[in-house]
PDB file of C-alpha atoms in Angstrom:
ATOM      1  CA  UNK A   1       0.000   0.000   0.000  1.00  0.00           C
ATOM      2  CA  UNK A   2       1.280   3.457  -0.874  1.00  0.00           C
ATOM      3  CA  UNK A   3       0.898   6.174   1.728  1.00  0.00           C
ATOM      4  CA  UNK A   4       0.950   9.886   1.085  1.00  0.00           C
ATOM      5  CA  UNK A   5       4.321  11.447   1.807  1.00  0.00           C
ATOM      6  CA  UNK A   6       5.468  15.004   1.393  1.00  0.00           C
ATOM      7  CA  UNK A   7       9.097  16.180   1.451  1.00  0.00           C
ATOM      8  CA  UNK A   8      10.059  17.885   4.763  1.00  0.00           C
ATOM      9  CA  UNK A   9      10.125  21.379   3.257  1.00  0.00           C
ATOM     10  CA  UNK A  10       7.425  21.708   0.644  1.00  0.00           C
ATOM     11  CA  UNK A  11       5.212  24.136  -1.161  1.00  0.00           C
ATOM     12  CA  UNK A  12       1.638  22.890  -0.975  1.00  0.00           C
ATOM     13  CA  UNK A  13      -1.517  24.148  -2.632  1.00  0.00           C
ATOM     14  CA  UNK A  14      -5.089  23.177  -1.790  1.00  0.00           C
ATOM     15  CA  UNK A  15      -7.074  23.338  -5.018  1.00  0.00           C
ATOM     16  CA  UNK A  16     -10.283  25.398  -4.757  1.00  0.00           C
ATOM     17  CA  UNK A  17     -12.453  22.381  -5.614  1.00  0.00           C
ATOM     18  CA  UNK A  18     -11.399  20.870  -2.251  1.00  0.00           C
ATOM     19  CA  UNK A  19     -13.224  23.511  -0.223  1.00  0.00           C
ATOM     20  CA  UNK A  20     -15.047  22.926   3.038  1.00  0.00           C
ATOM     21  CA  UNK A  21     -16.570  26.294   3.824  1.00  0.00           C
ATOM     22  CA  UNK A  22     -16.858  28.433   0.680  1.00  0.00           C
ATOM     23  CA  UNK A  23     -13.417  30.067   0.829  1.00  0.00           C
ATOM     24  CA  UNK A  24     -11.460  27.603   2.947  1.00  0.00           C
ATOM     25  CA  UNK A  25      -9.907  24.191   2.417  1.00  0.00           C
ATOM     26  CA  UNK A  26     -11.763  21.027   3.439  1.00  0.00           C
ATOM     27  CA  UNK A  27     -10.366  19.874   6.779  1.00  0.00           C
ATOM     28  CA  UNK A  28      -9.984  16.224   5.796  1.00  0.00           C
ATOM     29  CA  UNK A  29      -8.296  16.852   2.462  1.00  0.00           C
ATOM     30  CA  UNK A  30      -6.091  19.635   3.818  1.00  0.00           C
ATOM     31  CA  UNK A  31      -5.320  17.749   7.017  1.00  0.00           C
ATOM     32  CA  UNK A  32      -4.260  14.697   5.026  1.00  0.00           C
ATOM     33  CA  UNK A  33      -1.917  16.773   2.901  1.00  0.00           C
ATOM     34  CA  UNK A  34      -0.463  18.469   5.981  1.00  0.00           C
ATOM     35  CA  UNK A  35      -0.155  15.209   7.954  1.00  0.00           C
ATOM     36  CA  UNK A  36       1.991  13.777   5.157  1.00  0.00           C
ATOM     37  CA  UNK A  37       4.729  16.195   6.206  1.00  0.00           C
ATOM     38  CA  UNK A  38       5.394  13.908   9.202  1.00  0.00           C
ATOM     39  CA  UNK A  39       3.462  10.666   8.529  1.00  0.00           C
ATOM     40  CA  UNK A  40       0.011  10.629   6.958  1.00  0.00           C
ATOM     41  CA  UNK A  41      -0.996   7.504   8.910  1.00  0.00           C
ATOM     42  CA  UNK A  42      -0.240   8.814  12.377  1.00  0.00           C
ATOM     43  CA  UNK A  43      -0.490  12.531  12.826  1.00  0.00           C
ATOM     44  CA  UNK A  44      -2.648  15.120  14.508  1.00  0.00           C
ATOM     45  CA  UNK A  45      -3.278  18.363  12.637  1.00  0.00           C
ATOM     46  CA  UNK A  46      -4.331  21.478  14.525  1.00  0.00           C
ATOM     47  CA  UNK A  47      -5.828  24.116  12.252  1.00  0.00           C
ATOM     48  CA  UNK A  48      -4.827  27.616  13.301  1.00  0.00           C
ATOM     49  CA  UNK A  49      -6.621  29.618  10.604  1.00  0.00           C
ATOM     50  CA  UNK A  50      -8.897  29.044   7.615  1.00  0.00           C
ATOM     51  CA  UNK A  51      -7.013  27.134   4.922  1.00  0.00           C
ATOM     52  CA  UNK A  52      -6.320  29.316   1.876  1.00  0.00           C
ATOM     53  CA  UNK A  53      -7.392  27.891  -1.479  1.00  0.00           C
ATOM     54  CA  UNK A  54      -5.256  28.137  -4.626  1.00  0.00           C
ATOM     55  CA  UNK A  55      -2.496  29.870  -2.642  1.00  0.00           C
ATOM     56  CA  UNK A  56       1.040  28.587  -2.039  1.00  0.00           C
ATOM     57  CA  UNK A  57       1.433  27.189   1.473  1.00  0.00           C
ATOM     58  CA  UNK A  58       4.823  26.483   2.987  1.00  0.00           C
ATOM     59  CA  UNK A  59       5.102  23.170   4.839  1.00  0.00           C
ATOM     60  CA  UNK A  60       8.153  22.783   7.076  1.00  0.00           C
ATOM     61  CA  UNK A  61       9.048  19.668   9.064  1.00  0.00           C
ATOM     62  CA  UNK A  62      11.122  19.929  12.228  1.00  0.00           C
ATOM     63  CA  UNK A  63      11.767  16.504  13.750  1.00  0.00           C
ATOM     64  CA  UNK A  64       8.446  14.873  14.683  1.00  0.00           C
ATOM     65  CA  UNK A  65       6.433  18.030  14.024  1.00  0.00           C
ATOM     66  CA  UNK A  66       5.677  20.382  11.164  1.00  0.00           C
ATOM     67  CA  UNK A  67       3.970  23.660  10.532  1.00  0.00           C
ATOM     68  CA  UNK A  68       2.162  25.061   7.528  1.00  0.00           C
ATOM     69  CA  UNK A  69       2.195  28.764   6.749  1.00  0.00           C
ATOM     70  CA  UNK A  70       0.062  30.685   4.279  1.00  0.00           C
ATOM     71  CA  UNK A  71       0.346  34.189   2.857  1.00  0.00           C
ATOM     72  CA  UNK A  72      -1.212  35.666   6.025  1.00  0.00           C
ATOM     73  CA  UNK A  73       0.623  33.562   8.622  1.00  0.00           C
ATOM     74  CA  UNK A  74       0.336  30.170  10.351  1.00  0.00           C
ATOM     75  CA  UNK A  75      -2.334  27.804   9.016  1.00  0.00           C
ATOM     76  CA  UNK A  76      -1.672  24.489  10.794  1.00  0.00           C
ATOM     77  CA  UNK A  77       0.548  22.671  13.277  1.00  0.00           C
ATOM     78  CA  UNK A  78       1.220  18.958  12.741  1.00  0.00           C
ATOM     79  CA  UNK A  79       2.409  16.463  15.349  1.00  0.00           C
ATOM     80  CA  UNK A  80       3.475  12.884  14.614  1.00  0.00           C
ATOM     81  CA  UNK A  81       1.973  10.265  16.920  1.00  0.00           C
ATOM     82  CA  UNK A  82       3.910   7.246  18.201  1.00  0.00           C
ATOM     83  CA  UNK A  83       1.477   4.882  16.471  1.00  0.00           C
ATOM     84  CA  UNK A  84      -1.635   4.897  14.299  1.00  0.00           C
ATOM     85  CA  UNK A  85      -4.923   5.977  15.844  1.00  0.00           C
ATOM     86  CA  UNK A  86      -7.042   2.964  16.807  1.00  0.00           C
ATOM     87  CA  UNK A  87     -10.169   2.462  14.752  1.00  0.00           C
ATOM     88  CA  UNK A  88     -12.964  -0.032  15.069  1.00  0.00           C
ATOM     89  CA  UNK A  89     -15.282  -1.651  12.566  1.00  0.00           C
ATOM     90  CA  UNK A  90     -18.195   0.292  11.200  1.00  0.00           C
ATOM     91  CA  UNK A  91     -20.944  -1.657   9.470  1.00  0.00           C
ATOM     92  CA  UNK A  92     -22.755  -0.734   6.279  1.00  0.00           C
ATOM     93  CA  UNK A  93     -26.004   1.163   6.581  1.00  0.00           C
ATOM     94  CA  UNK A  94     -29.118   0.336   4.606  1.00  0.00           C
ATOM     95  CA  UNK A  95     -30.186   2.935   2.027  1.00  0.00           C
ATOM     96  CA  UNK A  96     -33.284   3.796   4.073  1.00  0.00           C
ATOM     97  CA  UNK A  97     -31.184   4.525   7.166  1.00  0.00           C
ATOM     98  CA  UNK A  98     -28.947   6.810   5.154  1.00  0.00           C
ATOM     99  CA  UNK A  99     -31.918   8.687   3.655  1.00  0.00           C
ATOM    100  CA  UNK A 100     -33.520   9.135   7.110  1.00  0.00           C
ATOM    101  CA  UNK A 101     -30.249  10.410   8.578  1.00  0.00           C
ATOM    102  CA  UNK A 102     -29.777  12.941   5.784  1.00  0.00           C
ATOM    103  CA  UNK A 103     -33.382  14.160   5.946  1.00  0.00           C
ATOM    104  CA  UNK A 104     -33.219  14.438   9.736  1.00  0.00           C
ATOM    105  CA  UNK A 105     -30.013  16.452   9.593  1.00  0.00           C
ATOM    106  CA  UNK A 106     -31.289  18.883   6.958  1.00  0.00           C
ATOM    107  CA  UNK A 107     -34.740  19.155   8.604  1.00  0.00           C
ATOM    108  CA  UNK A 108     -33.111  20.074  11.922  1.00  0.00           C
ATOM    109  CA  UNK A 109     -31.395  22.955  10.125  1.00  0.00           C
ATOM    110  CA  UNK A 110     -34.412  24.066   8.126  1.00  0.00           C
ATOM    111  CA  UNK A 111     -32.671  22.842   4.975  1.00  0.00           C
ATOM    112  CA  UNK A 112     -29.690  25.073   5.687  1.00  0.00           C
ATOM    113  CA  UNK A 113     -26.185  23.614   5.531  1.00  0.00           C
ATOM    114  CA  UNK A 114     -23.218  25.461   7.024  1.00  0.00           C
ATOM    115  CA  UNK A 115     -21.108  24.627   3.937  1.00  0.00           C
ATOM    116  CA  UNK A 116     -23.491  23.869   1.050  1.00  0.00           C
ATOM    117  CA  UNK A 117     -20.679  23.541  -1.517  1.00  0.00           C
ATOM    118  CA  UNK A 118     -18.339  21.490   0.714  1.00  0.00           C
ATOM    119  CA  UNK A 119     -16.226  18.951  -1.222  1.00  0.00           C
ATOM    120  CA  UNK A 120     -17.328  16.119   1.074  1.00  0.00           C
ATOM    121  CA  UNK A 121     -20.894  16.855   2.133  1.00  0.00           C
ATOM    122  CA  UNK A 122     -22.150  19.895   0.250  1.00  0.00           C
ATOM    123  CA  UNK A 123     -25.727  19.226  -0.847  1.00  0.00           C
ATOM    124  CA  UNK A 124     -25.686  22.083  -3.367  1.00  0.00           C
ATOM    125  CA  UNK A 125     -22.653  20.841  -5.238  1.00  0.00           C
ATOM    126  CA  UNK A 126     -24.180  19.909  -8.573  1.00  0.00           C
ATOM    127  CA  UNK A 127     -21.183  19.168 -10.774  1.00  0.00           C
ATOM    128  CA  UNK A 128     -20.313  15.708  -9.339  1.00  0.00           C
ATOM    129  CA  UNK A 129     -16.879  16.999  -8.315  1.00  0.00           C
ATOM    130  CA  UNK A 130     -17.485  16.274  -4.633  1.00  0.00           C
ATOM    131  CA  UNK A 131     -17.809  13.106  -2.589  1.00  0.00           C
ATOM    132  CA  UNK A 132     -21.578  13.405  -2.112  1.00  0.00           C
ATOM    133  CA  UNK A 133     -21.483  12.361   1.563  1.00  0.00           C
ATOM    134  CA  UNK A 134     -24.571  13.160   3.607  1.00  0.00           C
ATOM    135  CA  UNK A 135     -24.111  13.562   7.361  1.00  0.00           C
ATOM    136  CA  UNK A 136     -26.811  12.837   9.862  1.00  0.00           C
ATOM    137  CA  UNK A 137     -27.726  10.916  13.015  1.00  0.00           C
ATOM    138  CA  UNK A 138     -28.340   7.185  12.621  1.00  0.00           C
ATOM    139  CA  UNK A 139     -30.839   5.519  14.953  1.00  0.00           C
ATOM    140  CA  UNK A 140     -29.136   3.196  17.414  1.00  0.00           C
ATOM    141  CA  UNK A 141     -25.624   4.552  16.872  1.00  0.00           C
ATOM    142  CA  UNK A 142     -23.986   6.858  19.369  1.00  0.00           C
ATOM    143  CA  UNK A 143     -21.496   8.726  17.200  1.00  0.00           C
TER     144      UNK A 143
END
């Protein structure tokens, strides 16, 4: 398996199509890119400012840590963990459960989404360039 790696001192750019909020990078995509400065499989990324889109970002590794700077200052701090984060199994959901979760989430917000064009979960992204994920509570799961 190939894992994302980034040279210790790198220029990074988060393409505008990978937005979370309208003018900021998606946390998962950006965090993955930043984590690769130390080890994409075992890192914690602390976001310090909104992530600029289509702007050069400077990623600098220093030992087991790294920082990412944008045109206006610090964007993120990255720390390498001793080992991978533990994860457990997560079963597949039936289509009906997914539809109920999405409807419940949007209904609770009066159809309003904090980031309607988000790369991962934006419900107003119509060009199929996003992931099309739909967040929401699932009955019987405490997440």
